[in-house]
Amino acid sequence: MGIGSFIKQFLPNNSGNDSAFGELLKEASDQIGQTSWWNVNVTELAVFNDKIVRLTNKEKAAFIIYLVEHIAHYHNSHSSFSSTNVKYIRISMGKSILSALFKMKLELDDDDLAEIIHIAIRYNTKSAYPVKIPLKAFLNQIQKKYTDTPLPKTISSALKSLQNKVKNDADFCTELDKSKLTEQIGTILNPTTPGDALKAVLFPGDDELTIFINQNVARLPNEDKAHWYAIISLCKKASGAKPSNKYLDEGRPLINKLGADQFKVVASTWFDHFLTIKEKERRHTFTFSNQTYTDVTYTFLSAPATECFKGVIWLCATVKDTTLLQRVALVAERAYRKLPGHGQMSTAIGNASLFTLYKAEGLEGIGHLSRLKVRIKLNSTLQLIEKYMVQAATDRAIPVSVVEDLAVDDLGLINNTRIFEIDDCKAIIQVEKVDKVSLTWQKKDGGIQKSEPAFIKEKYPAQLKEIKLAAKQIEVNLSTQRDRIDLSFKQGKNMLWEHFDKYYLQHGLISIISHKLIWQLTHADGVTAAYWLNGEWIGYQQNVLAINNITEVCLWHPATATVDDVQQWRAFFIDKQIQQPIKQAFREVYLLTDAEINTRNYSNRMAGHILKQHQFNSLAKVRGWQYMLQGQFDNGADGTATIKLPENNLIAQYWTNVIGEEAGTSGIFNYVSTDQVRFVNMRSNETVALADIPVIVFSEVMRDVDLFVGVTSVGNDPNWRDNGGLPAYNDYWTSYSFGDLTEVAKNRKETLTRLLPRLKIAPVASITDKFLVIKGKKRTYKIHLGSTNILMEPNDQYLCIVADRSQKNLTENIFLPFEGDGGLSMIISKALLLADDDKIKDVTITRQINHR
């Protein structure tokens, strides 16, 4: 009896609800009622175990076909999808039963198997709501059944029809499913036998990475090819957010058979190529309401290639190799780079890289996670990194900050230098300062040149690539560690002397930063602020300090020092011409004001400013804060920027509100107004009185907030008012541009007062309450020490100068006692320019100067 005739036994009135199968569906629905049908495990229902499981194989096949057709008919008839609708509950129950049946081993005959394939061709679709035959699981059953016997013609014919459907119908399945089904059907139709020649297992997809990898494997010796085909076969199974232990356990012997060194070399080549791939832009023009629009989208990797490549990255967790992990970290950065209108390039590949860095043996991977935590801005990614960091710390029973210290690689640096020897040459990587790393070449005769010798490029391309990668890694890691140490002021981190000595003072990489900072040393005779110079601790009077038995060390902070001590340390760095990698001696200090004591629970010191929201969002994340952009849609954003301070059980909040009615093309509001700063208890969420906040923590949080205002306020934009801005807030622009000085600006004023006598503009420069005044050849200029905006005497005419990043940095050869204050550099640069205003060629500037 054919299955079609068999089914008719159960459909005497051609009515699903009146049939025997319909009764099974009704009985299952009745057993659960309407209260929890969406969360039921059908295999626990009596009707499933007592009746459905007991159906004959022929009856199960008929039941499957009945369910598919019945559910598809319901959806196609546009019936109700209400969760209270009895028929919809039965349809949902049918989907659950169908899924459970395909998880069982189905002993079906040839006709039944072929008929189910045809049913899948008829009803399967990649659309979200209709029922689907789980083809991969179903084809697995066919594959196992006919492992040792020829494929029957009925099934072969049905599979070829399915193969054609997958190939030609774009709505049948997703790109990833298409790749997997095509390969699986091909394997069933043309199985490999032990005597066959080596059969290629291709990396899936049709994009640039796929082509490169398949060509790369094709050039390998046959023995290596066989091992790589096995590895690629495993990587094609790399579904899910992270690998199972079974996946990694299967991967280890495959890599061992190939050889770990061979795996590293080939995988590194693939990663290097991945880093060079450019996203592809696609433009689609369409007309709507007589208007023509162009939709621009970007693509990076296909879904099949992404999944398989993810599997390769996971396998790197089983191989211990410094260079390989460096490349995995670079892959993560590339994957998290944003595409316009798309988001991150490939979150799946980025997350796979994070897992591998966390899972890799030792602490090198954790060191890369620590670096990525500073460089990546997306909240969800930062949370994942934090999760891995916390887990790594928990596994070792030590604080996260200590894990980060232990994980920092010295990258082979000794006395700020790393040397590679190739042939008769030496490649010398030299750290000149935190953000400047040079690579020079010393020839056999001792001569030094900046570019690599021609024969190195020709004979040793692989070594040259590794040397340049090492230089880049040193530069990136120095910058990251500088930022990490700067952010650690909020932690109030105390270190045992042994830890500090090993991981800060003597460390090849960190010592480049730590040797230029002031440290607070706790020792047998008390607490002393000291600076490490030429192998000795000295004070600000440049005297060698006799300090014995140091027990603890922490960063010195000016908020806990006397005014005289702060002034002496500032004089020390200027007199010694030492530039600190972070602003420490000249760091702004924020102490409680009378107004804040009166308000008690909140500060209005930074309220009432207008910020550019996108800039504010970016800067907040750089400083470790979390903020969600506010837009013309409900994404849960409440306008509050927060930073967790777990060491003190606190969360700091900076409140904002959107202003203006216009949003950008993305629906995000352009501007926000600022409100109060608060601190809340991390556990109870209750507001904490400002007087109870530790001095350094309060100062550092307020410093961040002042930085947000100082950098992203519209008052810093010389073109904001002229470009339209928000006309109702023009008074704010004027008051901020030339108003009272913030703490940052006050610090600039003091720094400039110390530096000015050393600058060539000293004879024509002076400092007033709010301005650096420059007497030029044509006019006198007042540069505001906060906004850096300029007024010209005698009538306080506004002078608009927009920074041109392509121009030479006028302050490049001027000593500044700290790095990182772009505003101070801007003020000095403008002053140098205007002191020689008769030499200015830019007509947009000269036109303003000459107009009175």
PDB file of C-alpha atoms in Angstrom, residues 386-643:
ATOM      1  CA  GLU A 386      34.572  40.901  31.302  1.00  0.00           C
ATOM      2  CA  LYS A 387      32.891  37.520  31.768  1.00  0.00           C
ATOM      3  CA  TYR A 388      35.981  35.692  30.486  1.00  0.00           C
ATOM      4  CA  MET A 389      38.307  37.877  32.587  1.00  0.00           C
ATOM      5  CA  VAL A 390      36.290  37.218  35.753  1.00  0.00           C
ATOM      6  CA  GLN A 391      36.217  33.489  34.998  1.00  0.00           C
ATOM      7  CA  ALA A 392      39.984  33.443  34.453  1.00  0.00           C
ATOM      8  CA  ALA A 393      40.468  35.231  37.781  1.00  0.00           C
ATOM      9  CA  THR A 394      38.056  32.886  39.540  1.00  0.00           C
ATOM     10  CA  ASP A 395      39.851  29.847  38.130  1.00  0.00           C
ATOM     11  CA  ARG A 396      43.086  31.149  39.675  1.00  0.00           C
ATOM     12  CA  ALA A 397      41.504  32.522  42.892  1.00  0.00           C
ATOM     13  CA  ILE A 398      43.001  36.002  42.375  1.00  0.00           C
ATOM     14  CA  PRO A 399      41.518  39.450  41.541  1.00  0.00           C
ATOM     15  CA  VAL A 400      40.934  40.400  37.907  1.00  0.00           C
ATOM     16  CA  SER A 401      43.440  43.276  38.144  1.00  0.00           C
ATOM     17  CA  VAL A 402      46.146  40.819  39.251  1.00  0.00           C
ATOM     18  CA  VAL A 403      45.302  38.435  36.389  1.00  0.00           C
ATOM     19  CA  GLU A 404      45.710  41.354  33.991  1.00  0.00           C
ATOM     20  CA  ASP A 405      49.143  42.133  35.459  1.00  0.00           C
ATOM     21  CA  LEU A 406      50.262  38.508  35.176  1.00  0.00           C
ATOM     22  CA  ALA A 407      49.026  38.281  31.592  1.00  0.00           C
ATOM     23  CA  VAL A 408      51.044  41.185  30.183  1.00  0.00           C
ATOM     24  CA  ASP A 409      53.747  39.875  27.840  1.00  0.00           C
ATOM     25  CA  ASP A 410      57.092  41.679  27.907  1.00  0.00           C
ATOM     26  CA  LEU A 411      57.276  41.049  24.107  1.00  0.00           C
ATOM     27  CA  GLY A 412      61.019  40.442  24.360  1.00  0.00           C
ATOM     28  CA  LEU A 413      61.877  44.013  25.380  1.00  0.00           C
ATOM     29  CA  ILE A 414      65.061  44.667  27.324  1.00  0.00           C
ATOM     30  CA  ASN A 415      65.877  48.286  28.214  1.00  0.00           C
ATOM     31  CA  ASN A 416      63.201  49.557  25.799  1.00  0.00           C
ATOM     32  CA  THR A 417      64.740  47.552  22.933  1.00  0.00           C
ATOM     33  CA  ARG A 418      64.224  44.291  21.081  1.00  0.00           C
ATOM     34  CA  ILE A 419      66.757  42.994  18.556  1.00  0.00           C
ATOM     35  CA  PHE A 420      66.281  40.393  15.808  1.00  0.00           C
ATOM     36  CA  GLU A 421      69.267  38.992  13.920  1.00  0.00           C
ATOM     37  CA  ILE A 422      68.827  37.922  10.289  1.00  0.00           C
ATOM     38  CA  ASP A 423      71.823  36.941   8.217  1.00  0.00           C
ATOM     39  CA  ASP A 424      74.374  39.731   8.773  1.00  0.00           C
ATOM     40  CA  CYS A 425      71.749  42.299   9.793  1.00  0.00           C
ATOM     41  CA  LYS A 426      70.091  43.337  13.002  1.00  0.00           C
ATOM     42  CA  ALA A 427      66.534  44.615  13.157  1.00  0.00           C
ATOM     43  CA  ILE A 428      66.279  46.976  16.135  1.00  0.00           C
ATOM     44  CA  ILE A 429      62.896  47.839  17.622  1.00  0.00           C
ATOM     45  CA  GLN A 430      63.289  50.838  19.895  1.00  0.00           C
ATOM     46  CA  VAL A 431      60.613  52.353  22.152  1.00  0.00           C
ATOM     47  CA  GLU A 432      61.208  56.104  22.122  1.00  0.00           C
ATOM     48  CA  LYS A 433      58.036  56.829  24.113  1.00  0.00           C
ATOM     49  CA  VAL A 434      54.709  55.128  24.705  1.00  0.00           C
ATOM     50  CA  ASP A 435      53.175  56.157  21.385  1.00  0.00           C
ATOM     51  CA  LYS A 436      56.355  56.081  19.306  1.00  0.00           C
ATOM     52  CA  VAL A 437      58.125  52.841  18.367  1.00  0.00           C
ATOM     53  CA  SER A 438      60.830  52.815  15.701  1.00  0.00           C
ATOM     54  CA  LEU A 439      62.262  49.985  13.603  1.00  0.00           C
ATOM     55  CA  THR A 440      65.756  50.432  12.186  1.00  0.00           C
ATOM     56  CA  TRP A 441      68.260  48.106  10.528  1.00  0.00           C
ATOM     57  CA  GLN A 442      71.924  47.760  11.391  1.00  0.00           C
ATOM     58  CA  LYS A 443      74.129  46.348   8.661  1.00  0.00           C
ATOM     59  CA  LYS A 444      77.298  44.303   9.111  1.00  0.00           C
ATOM     60  CA  ASP A 445      79.468  47.430   8.870  1.00  0.00           C
ATOM     61  CA  GLY A 446      77.520  49.076  11.683  1.00  0.00           C
ATOM     62  CA  GLY A 447      75.576  51.457   9.456  1.00  0.00           C
ATOM     63  CA  ILE A 448      71.963  52.223  10.436  1.00  0.00           C
ATOM     64  CA  GLN A 449      69.087  52.642   7.991  1.00  0.00           C
ATOM     65  CA  LYS A 450      65.322  53.045   8.453  1.00  0.00           C
ATOM     66  CA  SER A 451      64.137  50.740   5.666  1.00  0.00           C
ATOM     67  CA  GLU A 452      64.895  47.037   5.493  1.00  0.00           C
ATOM     68  CA  PRO A 453      67.723  45.988   3.147  1.00  0.00           C
ATOM     69  CA  ALA A 454      66.522  44.700  -0.223  1.00  0.00           C
ATOM     70  CA  PHE A 455      67.939  41.199   0.307  1.00  0.00           C
ATOM     71  CA  ILE A 456      65.959  40.847   3.578  1.00  0.00           C
ATOM     72  CA  LYS A 457      62.757  41.592   1.709  1.00  0.00           C
ATOM     73  CA  GLU A 458      63.616  39.084  -1.016  1.00  0.00           C
ATOM     74  CA  LYS A 459      65.150  36.215   1.006  1.00  0.00           C
ATOM     75  CA  TYR A 460      63.357  36.442   4.360  1.00  0.00           C
ATOM     76  CA  PRO A 461      59.794  37.676   3.781  1.00  0.00           C
ATOM     77  CA  ALA A 462      58.315  35.534   6.578  1.00  0.00           C
ATOM     78  CA  GLN A 463      60.820  36.756   9.176  1.00  0.00           C
ATOM     79  CA  LEU A 464      60.317  40.343   8.016  1.00  0.00           C
ATOM     80  CA  LYS A 465      56.571  39.987   8.521  1.00  0.00           C
ATOM     81  CA  GLU A 466      57.107  38.680  12.063  1.00  0.00           C
ATOM     82  CA  ILE A 467      59.462  41.545  12.921  1.00  0.00           C
ATOM     83  CA  LYS A 468      56.982  44.159  11.734  1.00  0.00           C
ATOM     84  CA  LEU A 469      54.214  42.368  13.612  1.00  0.00           C
ATOM     85  CA  ALA A 470      56.365  42.448  16.768  1.00  0.00           C
ATOM     86  CA  ALA A 471      56.908  46.209  16.390  1.00  0.00           C
ATOM     87  CA  LYS A 472      53.183  46.733  15.927  1.00  0.00           C
ATOM     88  CA  GLN A 473      52.378  44.554  18.937  1.00  0.00           C
ATOM     89  CA  ILE A 474      54.764  46.560  21.132  1.00  0.00           C
ATOM     90  CA  GLU A 475      53.204  49.841  20.015  1.00  0.00           C
ATOM     91  CA  VAL A 476      49.617  48.638  20.512  1.00  0.00           C
ATOM     92  CA  ASN A 477      50.303  46.963  23.857  1.00  0.00           C
ATOM     93  CA  LEU A 478      52.118  49.982  25.257  1.00  0.00           C
ATOM     94  CA  SER A 479      49.182  52.200  24.391  1.00  0.00           C
ATOM     95  CA  THR A 480      46.749  49.714  25.916  1.00  0.00           C
ATOM     96  CA  GLN A 481      48.721  49.295  29.141  1.00  0.00           C
ATOM     97  CA  ARG A 482      49.088  53.055  29.462  1.00  0.00           C
ATOM     98  CA  ASP A 483      45.288  53.386  29.283  1.00  0.00           C
ATOM     99  CA  ARG A 484      44.759  50.473  31.693  1.00  0.00           C
ATOM    100  CA  ILE A 485      47.046  52.009  34.298  1.00  0.00           C
ATOM    101  CA  ASP A 486      45.376  55.392  33.848  1.00  0.00           C
ATOM    102  CA  LEU A 487      41.942  53.834  34.458  1.00  0.00           C
ATOM    103  CA  SER A 488      43.262  52.005  37.533  1.00  0.00           C
ATOM    104  CA  PHE A 489      43.291  55.228  39.562  1.00  0.00           C
ATOM    105  CA  LYS A 490      39.610  54.539  40.246  1.00  0.00           C
ATOM    106  CA  GLN A 491      40.452  51.120  41.685  1.00  0.00           C
ATOM    107  CA  GLY A 492      42.743  52.370  44.433  1.00  0.00           C
ATOM    108  CA  LYS A 493      44.883  49.342  43.663  1.00  0.00           C
ATOM    109  CA  ASN A 494      47.482  48.337  46.273  1.00  0.00           C
ATOM    110  CA  MET A 495      50.201  45.849  45.331  1.00  0.00           C
ATOM    111  CA  LEU A 496      52.594  43.817  47.402  1.00  0.00           C
ATOM    112  CA  TRP A 497      56.182  44.870  46.793  1.00  0.00           C
ATOM    113  CA  GLU A 498      57.144  41.525  45.249  1.00  0.00           C
ATOM    114  CA  HIS A 499      54.298  41.778  42.732  1.00  0.00           C
ATOM    115  CA  PHE A 500      55.073  45.410  41.890  1.00  0.00           C
ATOM    116  CA  ASP A 501      58.800  44.730  41.513  1.00  0.00           C
ATOM    117  CA  LYS A 502      58.252  41.830  39.099  1.00  0.00           C
ATOM    118  CA  TYR A 503      55.302  43.013  37.036  1.00  0.00           C
ATOM    119  CA  TYR A 504      55.865  46.785  37.008  1.00  0.00           C
ATOM    120  CA  LEU A 505      59.382  47.830  37.935  1.00  0.00           C
ATOM    121  CA  GLN A 506      61.369  45.058  36.216  1.00  0.00           C
ATOM    122  CA  HIS A 507      58.871  44.122  33.468  1.00  0.00           C
ATOM    123  CA  GLY A 508      60.220  44.685  29.940  1.00  0.00           C
ATOM    124  CA  LEU A 509      57.037  46.375  28.652  1.00  0.00           C
ATOM    125  CA  ILE A 510      55.292  47.846  31.719  1.00  0.00           C
ATOM    126  CA  SER A 511      58.531  49.363  33.073  1.00  0.00           C
ATOM    127  CA  ILE A 512      58.517  51.804  30.136  1.00  0.00           C
ATOM    128  CA  ILE A 513      55.401  53.297  31.733  1.00  0.00           C
ATOM    129  CA  SER A 514      56.004  52.621  35.434  1.00  0.00           C
ATOM    130  CA  HIS A 515      59.459  54.222  35.458  1.00  0.00           C
ATOM    131  CA  LYS A 516      57.876  57.580  34.618  1.00  0.00           C
ATOM    132  CA  LEU A 517      55.211  57.581  37.318  1.00  0.00           C
ATOM    133  CA  ILE A 518      55.169  58.607  40.970  1.00  0.00           C
ATOM    134  CA  TRP A 519      54.557  55.716  43.341  1.00  0.00           C
ATOM    135  CA  GLN A 520      53.388  55.759  46.930  1.00  0.00           C
ATOM    136  CA  LEU A 521      55.534  53.331  48.909  1.00  0.00           C
ATOM    137  CA  THR A 522      54.514  51.864  52.239  1.00  0.00           C
ATOM    138  CA  HIS A 523      57.584  50.809  54.232  1.00  0.00           C
ATOM    139  CA  ALA A 524      58.868  50.259  57.742  1.00  0.00           C
ATOM    140  CA  ASP A 525      59.164  53.986  58.487  1.00  0.00           C
ATOM    141  CA  GLY A 526      55.872  55.165  56.955  1.00  0.00           C
ATOM    142  CA  VAL A 527      54.573  56.193  53.522  1.00  0.00           C
ATOM    143  CA  THR A 528      56.675  58.002  50.906  1.00  0.00           C
ATOM    144  CA  ALA A 529      55.980  59.335  47.409  1.00  0.00           C
ATOM    145  CA  ALA A 530      58.911  58.491  45.144  1.00  0.00           C
ATOM    146  CA  TYR A 531      60.102  58.334  41.545  1.00  0.00           C
ATOM    147  CA  TRP A 532      62.344  55.591  40.129  1.00  0.00           C
ATOM    148  CA  LEU A 533      65.363  57.077  38.364  1.00  0.00           C
ATOM    149  CA  ASN A 534      68.607  55.381  37.381  1.00  0.00           C
ATOM    150  CA  GLY A 535      67.941  52.420  39.641  1.00  0.00           C
ATOM    151  CA  GLU A 536      67.121  54.487  42.738  1.00  0.00           C
ATOM    152  CA  TRP A 537      64.073  55.995  44.441  1.00  0.00           C
ATOM    153  CA  ILE A 538      64.219  59.789  44.534  1.00  0.00           C
ATOM    154  CA  GLY A 539      61.980  62.560  45.841  1.00  0.00           C
ATOM    155  CA  TYR A 540      60.835  65.744  44.118  1.00  0.00           C
ATOM    156  CA  GLN A 541      63.947  67.515  45.393  1.00  0.00           C
ATOM    157  CA  GLN A 542      65.927  64.990  43.323  1.00  0.00           C
ATOM    158  CA  ASN A 543      67.442  63.516  46.476  1.00  0.00           C
ATOM    159  CA  VAL A 544      67.984  59.776  46.806  1.00  0.00           C
ATOM    160  CA  LEU A 545      65.565  58.322  49.340  1.00  0.00           C
ATOM    161  CA  ALA A 546      66.713  55.730  51.860  1.00  0.00           C
ATOM    162  CA  ILE A 547      63.695  53.441  51.796  1.00  0.00           C
ATOM    163  CA  ASN A 548      63.905  49.966  53.294  1.00  0.00           C
ATOM    164  CA  ASN A 549      61.522  47.055  53.623  1.00  0.00           C
ATOM    165  CA  ILE A 550      58.835  48.262  51.206  1.00  0.00           C
ATOM    166  CA  THR A 551      55.676  46.226  51.787  1.00  0.00           C
ATOM    167  CA  GLU A 552      53.011  47.826  49.550  1.00  0.00           C
ATOM    168  CA  VAL A 553      52.927  50.084  46.506  1.00  0.00           C
ATOM    169  CA  CYS A 554      50.152  52.112  44.846  1.00  0.00           C
ATOM    170  CA  LEU A 555      49.908  54.964  42.380  1.00  0.00           C
ATOM    171  CA  TRP A 556      50.381  58.391  43.918  1.00  0.00           C
ATOM    172  CA  HIS A 557      47.381  60.700  43.423  1.00  0.00           C
ATOM    173  CA  PRO A 558      47.458  64.496  43.883  1.00  0.00           C
ATOM    174  CA  ALA A 559      44.024  64.432  45.586  1.00  0.00           C
ATOM    175  CA  THR A 560      45.616  62.922  48.698  1.00  0.00           C
ATOM    176  CA  ALA A 561      48.744  65.096  48.673  1.00  0.00           C
ATOM    177  CA  THR A 562      49.350  68.613  49.997  1.00  0.00           C
ATOM    178  CA  VAL A 563      49.234  71.546  47.610  1.00  0.00           C
ATOM    179  CA  ASP A 564      52.933  72.141  48.198  1.00  0.00           C
ATOM    180  CA  ASP A 565      53.835  68.523  47.378  1.00  0.00           C
ATOM    181  CA  VAL A 566      51.805  68.692  44.161  1.00  0.00           C
ATOM    182  CA  GLN A 567      53.527  71.931  43.112  1.00  0.00           C
ATOM    183  CA  GLN A 568      56.950  70.469  43.875  1.00  0.00           C
ATOM    184  CA  TRP A 569      56.311  67.365  41.793  1.00  0.00           C
ATOM    185  CA  ARG A 570      55.102  69.485  38.887  1.00  0.00           C
ATOM    186  CA  ALA A 571      58.249  71.579  39.067  1.00  0.00           C
ATOM    187  CA  PHE A 572      60.302  68.360  39.166  1.00  0.00           C
ATOM    188  CA  PHE A 573      58.966  67.070  35.847  1.00  0.00           C
ATOM    189  CA  ILE A 574      59.349  70.397  34.082  1.00  0.00           C
ATOM    190  CA  ASP A 575      62.865  70.950  35.424  1.00  0.00           C
ATOM    191  CA  LYS A 576      63.956  67.413  34.482  1.00  0.00           C
ATOM    192  CA  GLN A 577      62.132  67.636  31.110  1.00  0.00           C
ATOM    193  CA  ILE A 578      60.389  64.314  31.839  1.00  0.00           C
ATOM    194  CA  GLN A 579      57.138  63.633  30.009  1.00  0.00           C
ATOM    195  CA  GLN A 580      54.781  61.364  31.920  1.00  0.00           C
ATOM    196  CA  PRO A 581      52.863  58.870  29.742  1.00  0.00           C
ATOM    197  CA  ILE A 582      49.689  59.695  31.695  1.00  0.00           C
ATOM    198  CA  LYS A 583      48.663  62.887  33.419  1.00  0.00           C
ATOM    199  CA  GLN A 584      49.622  62.256  37.036  1.00  0.00           C
ATOM    200  CA  ALA A 585      51.553  65.132  38.620  1.00  0.00           C
ATOM    201  CA  PHE A 586      49.425  67.558  36.602  1.00  0.00           C
ATOM    202  CA  ARG A 587      46.246  65.553  37.126  1.00  0.00           C
ATOM    203  CA  GLU A 588      43.087  67.532  37.845  1.00  0.00           C
ATOM    204  CA  VAL A 589      41.739  67.226  41.391  1.00  0.00           C
ATOM    205  CA  TYR A 590      38.042  67.424  42.240  1.00  0.00           C
ATOM    206  CA  LEU A 591      37.176  67.860  45.913  1.00  0.00           C
ATOM    207  CA  LEU A 592      33.705  68.305  47.386  1.00  0.00           C
ATOM    208  CA  THR A 593      32.372  71.845  47.062  1.00  0.00           C
ATOM    209  CA  ASP A 594      30.049  73.585  49.490  1.00  0.00           C
ATOM    210  CA  ALA A 595      27.224  73.216  46.972  1.00  0.00           C
ATOM    211  CA  GLU A 596      27.780  69.456  46.830  1.00  0.00           C
ATOM    212  CA  ILE A 597      27.848  69.207  50.596  1.00  0.00           C
ATOM    213  CA  ASN A 598      24.478  70.989  50.636  1.00  0.00           C
ATOM    214  CA  THR A 599      22.879  68.838  47.918  1.00  0.00           C
ATOM    215  CA  ARG A 600      24.342  65.844  49.790  1.00  0.00           C
ATOM    216  CA  ASN A 601      23.415  63.011  47.401  1.00  0.00           C
ATOM    217  CA  TYR A 602      24.195  64.512  44.009  1.00  0.00           C
ATOM    218  CA  SER A 603      26.425  66.988  42.212  1.00  0.00           C
ATOM    219  CA  ASN A 604      25.243  69.622  39.741  1.00  0.00           C
ATOM    220  CA  ARG A 605      28.793  70.735  38.964  1.00  0.00           C
ATOM    221  CA  MET A 606      28.660  69.273  35.444  1.00  0.00           C
ATOM    222  CA  ALA A 607      24.964  69.923  34.746  1.00  0.00           C
ATOM    223  CA  GLY A 608      23.529  72.238  32.100  1.00  0.00           C
ATOM    224  CA  HIS A 609      25.947  71.477  29.260  1.00  0.00           C
ATOM    225  CA  ILE A 610      25.067  70.539  25.683  1.00  0.00           C
ATOM    226  CA  LEU A 611      27.036  67.598  24.331  1.00  0.00           C
ATOM    227  CA  LYS A 612      27.297  65.967  20.925  1.00  0.00           C
ATOM    228  CA  GLN A 613      25.756  62.598  21.745  1.00  0.00           C
ATOM    229  CA  HIS A 614      27.787  60.384  19.384  1.00  0.00           C
ATOM    230  CA  GLN A 615      31.082  61.877  20.592  1.00  0.00           C
ATOM    231  CA  PHE A 616      29.963  61.590  24.197  1.00  0.00           C
ATOM    232  CA  ASN A 617      29.063  57.934  23.694  1.00  0.00           C
ATOM    233  CA  SER A 618      32.467  57.114  22.153  1.00  0.00           C
ATOM    234  CA  LEU A 619      34.495  58.942  24.800  1.00  0.00           C
ATOM    235  CA  ALA A 620      32.459  57.476  27.661  1.00  0.00           C
ATOM    236  CA  LYS A 621      33.298  53.963  26.483  1.00  0.00           C
ATOM    237  CA  VAL A 622      36.993  54.820  26.166  1.00  0.00           C
ATOM    238  CA  ARG A 623      36.928  55.794  29.836  1.00  0.00           C
ATOM    239  CA  GLY A 624      35.180  52.565  30.866  1.00  0.00           C
ATOM    240  CA  TRP A 625      31.628  53.944  31.134  1.00  0.00           C
ATOM    241  CA  GLN A 626      28.518  52.341  29.675  1.00  0.00           C
ATOM    242  CA  TYR A 627      26.002  54.429  27.786  1.00  0.00           C
ATOM    243  CA  MET A 628      23.220  53.661  25.332  1.00  0.00           C
ATOM    244  CA  LEU A 629      22.497  56.132  22.546  1.00  0.00           C
ATOM    245  CA  GLN A 630      19.089  57.802  22.748  1.00  0.00           C
ATOM    246  CA  GLY A 631      17.041  57.896  19.575  1.00  0.00           C
ATOM    247  CA  GLN A 632      13.586  58.156  18.036  1.00  0.00           C
ATOM    248  CA  PHE A 633      12.772  54.610  19.078  1.00  0.00           C
ATOM    249  CA  ASP A 634      12.511  52.618  22.280  1.00  0.00           C
ATOM    250  CA  ASN A 635      15.776  50.759  22.782  1.00  0.00           C
ATOM    251  CA  GLY A 636      15.691  50.939  26.553  1.00  0.00           C
ATOM    252  CA  ALA A 637      18.030  53.939  26.762  1.00  0.00           C
ATOM    253  CA  ASP A 638      17.352  56.079  29.827  1.00  0.00           C
ATOM    254  CA  GLY A 639      20.010  58.722  29.239  1.00  0.00           C
ATOM    255  CA  THR A 640      22.235  57.580  32.097  1.00  0.00           C
ATOM    256  CA  ALA A 641      25.941  56.904  31.651  1.00  0.00           C
ATOM    257  CA  THR A 642      27.288  54.540  34.317  1.00  0.00           C
ATOM    258  CA  ILE A 643      30.560  53.070  35.463  1.00  0.00           C
TER     259      ILE A 643
END
